[in-house]
Amino acid sequence: MQSAQPNMPSPKDTAKAMQGGLSEPTLQTQRIFRAIMDAMARPGTIKSIKTDARPPAGLMPLAGAVLATLADADTPLWLDESLAAKPAVADWLTFHVGAPFAVEPARATFAVLSDAQKIASLDSFAQGQQDYPDRSTTLIIMVDELSKDSDWSLSGPGIKTTAPFSVTPISPLFLDQWAANNGRFPRGVDVILVAPDAIACLPRTTRINSHKAGER
């Protein structure tokens, strides 16, 4: 699966892209980085985050803030088909993040998915290598809601016993794909779930047991 590379922005587009960045970017990115690290260390923990980022329509403000925190000129981004079709999104990311764009998901450090119900196959992204498992893609998946409902039960490192968790929406294929991702450890992808006002993380070591009928 590939996404088209964005075209070079015009001067007018560049002027628009300059708008909507983080105020006090150093303070905001430090706060967001700490929240992400804590969420990765404690899978299923929901971290409320506020941001004043105003990216173009299609890219959730908090997702834009997460990218501004984590990505840079050395971390290629892959955008799903919907986002890649919005030049204003690419212009905003170019100006405020400065990361290059990857045509192929397997070459991306970060992948941004705007439709959680149609997630690309997890094995299409960079899986890392046995000796360098960190050379894998981190998926940033935009969702409507994160909660501590008991649709899922999470277990693994960073979780004392189990942790209830729920995400809405999510692809019906995700759980099978995630089980396969677990099986590739130490290789595999990690996931940052981004709701409008909060994030949660699923590192590749986290196991998911579903309590919903018809799911794993």
PDB file of C-alpha atoms in Angstrom:
ATOM      1  CA  MET A   1       0.000   0.000   0.000  1.00  0.00           C
ATOM      2  CA  GLN A   2       1.331   3.390  -0.999  1.00  0.00           C
ATOM      3  CA  SER A   3       0.302   7.007  -0.556  1.00  0.00           C
ATOM      4  CA  ALA A   4       1.074   9.675  -3.102  1.00  0.00           C
ATOM      5  CA  GLN A   5       3.831  12.090  -2.239  1.00  0.00           C
ATOM      6  CA  PRO A   6       2.537  15.626  -1.660  1.00  0.00           C
ATOM      7  CA  ASN A   7       3.460  18.302  -4.174  1.00  0.00           C
ATOM      8  CA  MET A   8       5.623  21.275  -3.270  1.00  0.00           C
ATOM      9  CA  PRO A   9       3.414  23.989  -1.739  1.00  0.00           C
ATOM     10  CA  SER A  10       2.893  27.345  -3.416  1.00  0.00           C
ATOM     11  CA  PRO A  11       3.832  30.561  -1.534  1.00  0.00           C
ATOM     12  CA  LYS A  12       0.142  31.042  -0.722  1.00  0.00           C
ATOM     13  CA  ASP A  13      -0.133  27.509   0.634  1.00  0.00           C
ATOM     14  CA  THR A  14       3.043  28.026   2.642  1.00  0.00           C
ATOM     15  CA  ALA A  15       1.533  31.096   4.278  1.00  0.00           C
ATOM     16  CA  LYS A  16      -1.518  29.055   5.299  1.00  0.00           C
ATOM     17  CA  ALA A  17       0.638  26.222   6.574  1.00  0.00           C
ATOM     18  CA  MET A  18       2.494  28.595   8.879  1.00  0.00           C
ATOM     19  CA  GLN A  19      -0.711  29.041  10.862  1.00  0.00           C
ATOM     20  CA  GLY A  20      -2.045  26.722  13.530  1.00  0.00           C
ATOM     21  CA  GLY A  21       1.173  25.595  15.172  1.00  0.00           C
ATOM     22  CA  LEU A  22       1.713  24.983  18.868  1.00  0.00           C
ATOM     23  CA  SER A  23       2.010  28.046  21.065  1.00  0.00           C
ATOM     24  CA  GLU A  24       4.915  27.648  23.499  1.00  0.00           C
ATOM     25  CA  PRO A  25       6.067  24.590  21.495  1.00  0.00           C
ATOM     26  CA  THR A  26       8.896  23.676  23.867  1.00  0.00           C
ATOM     27  CA  LEU A  27       6.617  23.454  26.904  1.00  0.00           C
ATOM     28  CA  GLN A  28       3.867  21.651  25.005  1.00  0.00           C
ATOM     29  CA  THR A  29       6.129  19.079  23.387  1.00  0.00           C
ATOM     30  CA  GLN A  30       7.870  18.365  26.689  1.00  0.00           C
ATOM     31  CA  ARG A  31       4.512  17.737  28.346  1.00  0.00           C
ATOM     32  CA  ILE A  32       3.260  15.591  25.476  1.00  0.00           C
ATOM     33  CA  PHE A  33       6.509  13.611  25.333  1.00  0.00           C
ATOM     34  CA  ARG A  34       6.263  12.770  29.036  1.00  0.00           C
ATOM     35  CA  ALA A  35       2.661  11.661  28.560  1.00  0.00           C
ATOM     36  CA  ILE A  36       3.595   9.410  25.630  1.00  0.00           C
ATOM     37  CA  MET A  37       6.493   7.829  27.520  1.00  0.00           C
ATOM     38  CA  ASP A  38       4.265   7.162  30.524  1.00  0.00           C
ATOM     39  CA  ALA A  39       1.545   5.710  28.300  1.00  0.00           C
ATOM     40  CA  MET A  40       4.084   3.422  26.609  1.00  0.00           C
ATOM     41  CA  ALA A  41       5.422   2.263  29.965  1.00  0.00           C
ATOM     42  CA  ARG A  42       1.890   1.579  31.250  1.00  0.00           C
ATOM     43  CA  PRO A  43      -0.122   0.214  28.317  1.00  0.00           C
ATOM     44  CA  GLY A  44      -3.808   1.046  28.360  1.00  0.00           C
ATOM     45  CA  THR A  45      -3.314   4.096  30.557  1.00  0.00           C
ATOM     46  CA  ILE A  46      -5.343   6.982  29.147  1.00  0.00           C
ATOM     47  CA  LYS A  47      -3.474  10.272  29.313  1.00  0.00           C
ATOM     48  CA  SER A  48      -5.529  13.439  28.925  1.00  0.00           C
ATOM     49  CA  ILE A  49      -3.684  16.069  26.900  1.00  0.00           C
ATOM     50  CA  LYS A  50      -4.643  19.569  25.829  1.00  0.00           C
ATOM     51  CA  THR A  51      -3.170  21.278  22.802  1.00  0.00           C
ATOM     52  CA  ASP A  52      -3.853  24.439  20.869  1.00  0.00           C
ATOM     53  CA  ALA A  53      -2.493  23.051  17.603  1.00  0.00           C
ATOM     54  CA  ARG A  54      -4.788  23.787  14.658  1.00  0.00           C
ATOM     55  CA  PRO A  55      -3.791  21.591  11.728  1.00  0.00           C
ATOM     56  CA  PRO A  56      -5.974  21.447   8.604  1.00  0.00           C
ATOM     57  CA  ALA A  57      -9.167  19.408   8.527  1.00  0.00           C
ATOM     58  CA  GLY A  58      -8.491  15.696   8.422  1.00  0.00           C
ATOM     59  CA  LEU A  59      -5.606  15.720  10.891  1.00  0.00           C
ATOM     60  CA  MET A  60      -6.781  15.671  14.501  1.00  0.00           C
ATOM     61  CA  PRO A  61      -5.193  18.534  16.497  1.00  0.00           C
ATOM     62  CA  LEU A  62      -3.771  16.181  19.115  1.00  0.00           C
ATOM     63  CA  ALA A  63      -2.359  13.904  16.399  1.00  0.00           C
ATOM     64  CA  GLY A  64      -0.641  16.945  14.912  1.00  0.00           C
ATOM     65  CA  ALA A  65       0.774  17.820  18.320  1.00  0.00           C
ATOM     66  CA  VAL A  66       2.042  14.248  18.809  1.00  0.00           C
ATOM     67  CA  LEU A  67       3.815  14.414  15.453  1.00  0.00           C
ATOM     68  CA  ALA A  68       5.294  17.803  16.307  1.00  0.00           C
ATOM     69  CA  THR A  69       6.622  16.183  19.484  1.00  0.00           C
ATOM     70  CA  LEU A  70       8.051  12.949  18.078  1.00  0.00           C
ATOM     71  CA  ALA A  71       8.908  13.487  14.418  1.00  0.00           C
ATOM     72  CA  ASP A  72      11.708  15.463  12.816  1.00  0.00           C
ATOM     73  CA  ALA A  73      13.806  15.650   9.660  1.00  0.00           C
ATOM     74  CA  ASP A  74      15.218  12.151  10.281  1.00  0.00           C
ATOM     75  CA  THR A  75      11.886  10.343  10.753  1.00  0.00           C
ATOM     76  CA  PRO A  76       9.908   9.770   7.535  1.00  0.00           C
ATOM     77  CA  LEU A  77       6.121   9.994   7.790  1.00  0.00           C
ATOM     78  CA  TRP A  78       3.605   7.874   5.928  1.00  0.00           C
ATOM     79  CA  LEU A  79       0.059   9.218   5.563  1.00  0.00           C
ATOM     80  CA  ASP A  80      -2.910   7.003   4.778  1.00  0.00           C
ATOM     81  CA  GLU A  81      -4.796   7.561   1.549  1.00  0.00           C
ATOM     82  CA  SER A  82      -7.287  10.014   3.012  1.00  0.00           C
ATOM     83  CA  LEU A  83      -4.634  12.248   4.559  1.00  0.00           C
ATOM     84  CA  ALA A  84      -2.319  12.019   1.557  1.00  0.00           C
ATOM     85  CA  ALA A  85      -5.162  13.370  -0.583  1.00  0.00           C
ATOM     86  CA  LYS A  86      -5.235  16.590   1.463  1.00  0.00           C
ATOM     87  CA  PRO A  87      -2.332  18.829   0.372  1.00  0.00           C
ATOM     88  CA  ALA A  88      -2.976  21.231   3.250  1.00  0.00           C
ATOM     89  CA  VAL A  89      -2.167  18.467   5.745  1.00  0.00           C
ATOM     90  CA  ALA A  90       1.179  17.739   4.101  1.00  0.00           C
ATOM     91  CA  ASP A  91       1.953  21.469   3.937  1.00  0.00           C
ATOM     92  CA  TRP A  92       1.216  21.876   7.652  1.00  0.00           C
ATOM     93  CA  LEU A  93       3.361  18.877   8.588  1.00  0.00           C
ATOM     94  CA  THR A  94       6.203  20.070   6.374  1.00  0.00           C
ATOM     95  CA  PHE A  95       6.272  23.464   8.040  1.00  0.00           C
ATOM     96  CA  HIS A  96       5.591  22.520  11.676  1.00  0.00           C
ATOM     97  CA  VAL A  97       7.237  19.076  11.836  1.00  0.00           C
ATOM     98  CA  GLY A  98       9.831  19.121   9.066  1.00  0.00           C
ATOM     99  CA  ALA A  99       9.751  15.379   8.467  1.00  0.00           C
ATOM    100  CA  PRO A 100      10.050  13.905   4.970  1.00  0.00           C
ATOM    101  CA  PHE A 101       7.272  11.753   3.538  1.00  0.00           C
ATOM    102  CA  ALA A 102       7.614   8.039   2.827  1.00  0.00           C
ATOM    103  CA  VAL A 103       5.845   6.616  -0.217  1.00  0.00           C
ATOM    104  CA  GLU A 104       5.934   3.082   1.174  1.00  0.00           C
ATOM    105  CA  PRO A 105       4.722   2.311   4.720  1.00  0.00           C
ATOM    106  CA  ALA A 106       7.711   0.007   5.262  1.00  0.00           C
ATOM    107  CA  ARG A 107      10.017   3.019   5.003  1.00  0.00           C
ATOM    108  CA  ALA A 108       8.183   5.133   7.577  1.00  0.00           C
ATOM    109  CA  THR A 109       9.238   5.840  11.140  1.00  0.00           C
ATOM    110  CA  PHE A 110       5.755   7.128  11.910  1.00  0.00           C
ATOM    111  CA  ALA A 111       2.532   6.283  10.084  1.00  0.00           C
ATOM    112  CA  VAL A 112      -0.606   8.372  10.511  1.00  0.00           C
ATOM    113  CA  LEU A 113      -3.944   6.631  10.043  1.00  0.00           C
ATOM    114  CA  SER A 114      -7.113   8.688   9.997  1.00  0.00           C
ATOM    115  CA  ASP A 115      -9.604   5.819   9.635  1.00  0.00           C
ATOM    116  CA  ALA A 116      -9.274   3.322  12.473  1.00  0.00           C
ATOM    117  CA  GLN A 117     -11.800   1.025  10.828  1.00  0.00           C
ATOM    118  CA  LYS A 118      -9.610   0.579   7.734  1.00  0.00           C
ATOM    119  CA  ILE A 119      -6.119   0.101   9.117  1.00  0.00           C
ATOM    120  CA  ALA A 120      -3.485  -1.091   6.684  1.00  0.00           C
ATOM    121  CA  SER A 121      -2.075  -4.526   7.438  1.00  0.00           C
ATOM    122  CA  LEU A 122       0.365  -4.170  10.331  1.00  0.00           C
ATOM    123  CA  ASP A 123       2.966  -6.304   8.591  1.00  0.00           C
ATOM    124  CA  SER A 124       3.141  -3.766   5.743  1.00  0.00           C
ATOM    125  CA  PHE A 125       4.990  -1.366   8.034  1.00  0.00           C
ATOM    126  CA  ALA A 126       8.645  -1.529   9.065  1.00  0.00           C
ATOM    127  CA  GLN A 127       9.054  -4.359  11.578  1.00  0.00           C
ATOM    128  CA  GLY A 128      12.582  -3.609  12.736  1.00  0.00           C
ATOM    129  CA  GLN A 129      15.376  -6.170  12.753  1.00  0.00           C
ATOM    130  CA  GLN A 130      16.299  -8.796  15.322  1.00  0.00           C
ATOM    131  CA  ASP A 131      19.394  -6.808  16.276  1.00  0.00           C
ATOM    132  CA  TYR A 132      17.690  -3.416  15.829  1.00  0.00           C
ATOM    133  CA  PRO A 133      14.026  -3.862  16.790  1.00  0.00           C
ATOM    134  CA  ASP A 134      13.660  -0.113  17.288  1.00  0.00           C
ATOM    135  CA  ARG A 135      13.907   0.387  13.514  1.00  0.00           C
ATOM    136  CA  SER A 136      10.193  -0.167  13.144  1.00  0.00           C
ATOM    137  CA  THR A 137       7.167   1.986  12.447  1.00  0.00           C
ATOM    138  CA  THR A 138       5.110   3.554  15.195  1.00  0.00           C
ATOM    139  CA  LEU A 139       1.475   3.873  14.132  1.00  0.00           C
ATOM    140  CA  ILE A 140      -0.473   6.955  15.169  1.00  0.00           C
ATOM    141  CA  ILE A 141      -4.128   5.964  14.849  1.00  0.00           C
ATOM    142  CA  MET A 142      -6.845   8.578  15.212  1.00  0.00           C
ATOM    143  CA  VAL A 143      -9.960   7.338  17.043  1.00  0.00           C
ATOM    144  CA  ASP A 144     -13.142   8.799  18.475  1.00  0.00           C
ATOM    145  CA  GLU A 145     -12.903   7.578  22.046  1.00  0.00           C
ATOM    146  CA  LEU A 146     -10.678   5.812  24.564  1.00  0.00           C
ATOM    147  CA  SER A 147     -12.126   4.385  27.765  1.00  0.00           C
ATOM    148  CA  LYS A 148     -11.546   1.927  30.589  1.00  0.00           C
ATOM    149  CA  ASP A 149     -14.544  -0.170  29.595  1.00  0.00           C
ATOM    150  CA  SER A 150     -13.889  -3.896  29.616  1.00  0.00           C
ATOM    151  CA  ASP A 151     -14.215  -4.611  25.890  1.00  0.00           C
ATOM    152  CA  TRP A 152     -10.558  -5.601  25.967  1.00  0.00           C
ATOM    153  CA  SER A 153      -8.322  -6.953  28.689  1.00  0.00           C
ATOM    154  CA  LEU A 154      -4.668  -5.945  28.311  1.00  0.00           C
ATOM    155  CA  SER A 155      -1.737  -7.829  29.788  1.00  0.00           C
ATOM    156  CA  GLY A 156       2.025  -7.851  29.520  1.00  0.00           C
ATOM    157  CA  PRO A 157       4.966  -5.713  30.649  1.00  0.00           C
ATOM    158  CA  GLY A 158       3.901  -2.559  32.470  1.00  0.00           C
ATOM    159  CA  ILE A 159       0.584  -4.076  33.583  1.00  0.00           C
ATOM    160  CA  LYS A 160       0.416  -5.601  37.057  1.00  0.00           C
ATOM    161  CA  THR A 161      -2.259  -8.192  36.226  1.00  0.00           C
ATOM    162  CA  THR A 162      -4.699  -7.090  33.538  1.00  0.00           C
ATOM    163  CA  ALA A 163      -6.097  -3.726  32.491  1.00  0.00           C
ATOM    164  CA  PRO A 164      -9.539  -3.048  31.014  1.00  0.00           C
ATOM    165  CA  PHE A 165      -9.503  -0.963  27.868  1.00  0.00           C
ATOM    166  CA  SER A 166     -11.744   0.050  25.004  1.00  0.00           C
ATOM    167  CA  VAL A 167     -11.213   1.995  21.796  1.00  0.00           C
ATOM    168  CA  THR A 168     -13.867   3.252  19.384  1.00  0.00           C
ATOM    169  CA  PRO A 169     -13.757   2.644  16.474  1.00  0.00           C
ATOM    170  CA  ILE A 170     -11.239  -0.021  15.504  1.00  0.00           C
ATOM    171  CA  SER A 171     -10.857  -2.348  12.532  1.00  0.00           C
ATOM    172  CA  PRO A 172     -12.464  -5.790  12.976  1.00  0.00           C
ATOM    173  CA  LEU A 173      -9.171  -7.218  11.700  1.00  0.00           C
ATOM    174  CA  PHE A 174      -7.045  -5.437  14.290  1.00  0.00           C
ATOM    175  CA  LEU A 175      -7.047  -8.097  17.004  1.00  0.00           C
ATOM    176  CA  ASP A 176      -5.854 -10.884  14.707  1.00  0.00           C
ATOM    177  CA  GLN A 177      -3.219  -8.578  13.262  1.00  0.00           C
ATOM    178  CA  TRP A 178      -2.125  -7.570  16.750  1.00  0.00           C
ATOM    179  CA  ALA A 179      -1.752 -11.199  17.838  1.00  0.00           C
ATOM    180  CA  ALA A 180       0.522 -11.739  14.832  1.00  0.00           C
ATOM    181  CA  ASN A 181       2.420  -8.597  15.799  1.00  0.00           C
ATOM    182  CA  ASN A 182       2.980 -10.056  19.282  1.00  0.00           C
ATOM    183  CA  GLY A 183       4.374 -13.168  17.658  1.00  0.00           C
ATOM    184  CA  ARG A 184       7.079 -11.208  15.828  1.00  0.00           C
ATOM    185  CA  PHE A 185       8.656  -9.918  19.072  1.00  0.00           C
ATOM    186  CA  PRO A 186      11.229  -8.388  19.449  1.00  0.00           C
ATOM    187  CA  ARG A 187      10.279  -7.119  16.016  1.00  0.00           C
ATOM    188  CA  GLY A 188       6.903  -5.513  15.355  1.00  0.00           C
ATOM    189  CA  VAL A 189       5.119  -2.183  15.419  1.00  0.00           C
ATOM    190  CA  ASP A 190       3.970  -0.033  18.322  1.00  0.00           C
ATOM    191  CA  VAL A 191       0.735   1.971  18.372  1.00  0.00           C
ATOM    192  CA  ILE A 192      -0.274   5.360  19.742  1.00  0.00           C
ATOM    193  CA  LEU A 193      -4.055   5.743  19.829  1.00  0.00           C
ATOM    194  CA  VAL A 194      -5.086   9.386  19.641  1.00  0.00           C
ATOM    195  CA  ALA A 195      -8.571  10.573  20.619  1.00  0.00           C
ATOM    196  CA  PRO A 196      -9.596  14.254  20.504  1.00  0.00           C
ATOM    197  CA  ASP A 197      -8.380  14.922  24.041  1.00  0.00           C
ATOM    198  CA  ALA A 198      -6.339  11.901  25.132  1.00  0.00           C
ATOM    199  CA  ILE A 199      -3.854   9.233  24.079  1.00  0.00           C
ATOM    200  CA  ALA A 200      -3.135   5.625  24.995  1.00  0.00           C
ATOM    201  CA  CYS A 201      -0.354   3.339  23.805  1.00  0.00           C
ATOM    202  CA  LEU A 202      -0.063  -0.286  22.786  1.00  0.00           C
ATOM    203  CA  PRO A 203       3.588  -1.352  22.668  1.00  0.00           C
ATOM    204  CA  ARG A 204       4.292  -4.554  20.752  1.00  0.00           C
ATOM    205  CA  THR A 205       4.625  -6.514  24.019  1.00  0.00           C
ATOM    206  CA  THR A 206       1.022  -5.873  25.059  1.00  0.00           C
ATOM    207  CA  ARG A 207      -1.398  -8.761  24.645  1.00  0.00           C
ATOM    208  CA  ILE A 208      -5.089  -8.158  24.022  1.00  0.00           C
ATOM    209  CA  ASN A 209      -7.938 -10.444  25.044  1.00  0.00           C
ATOM    210  CA  SER A 210     -11.356  -9.359  23.793  1.00  0.00           C
ATOM    211  CA  HIS A 211     -14.561  -9.855  25.782  1.00  0.00           C
ATOM    212  CA  LYS A 212     -16.791  -8.852  22.887  1.00  0.00           C
ATOM    213  CA  ALA A 213     -18.735 -11.571  21.098  1.00  0.00           C
ATOM    214  CA  GLY A 214     -17.177 -12.577  17.813  1.00  0.00           C
ATOM    215  CA  GLU A 215     -13.738 -11.210  18.663  1.00  0.00           C
ATOM    216  CA  ARG A 216     -10.633 -12.953  19.919  1.00  0.00           C
TER     217      ARG A 216
END
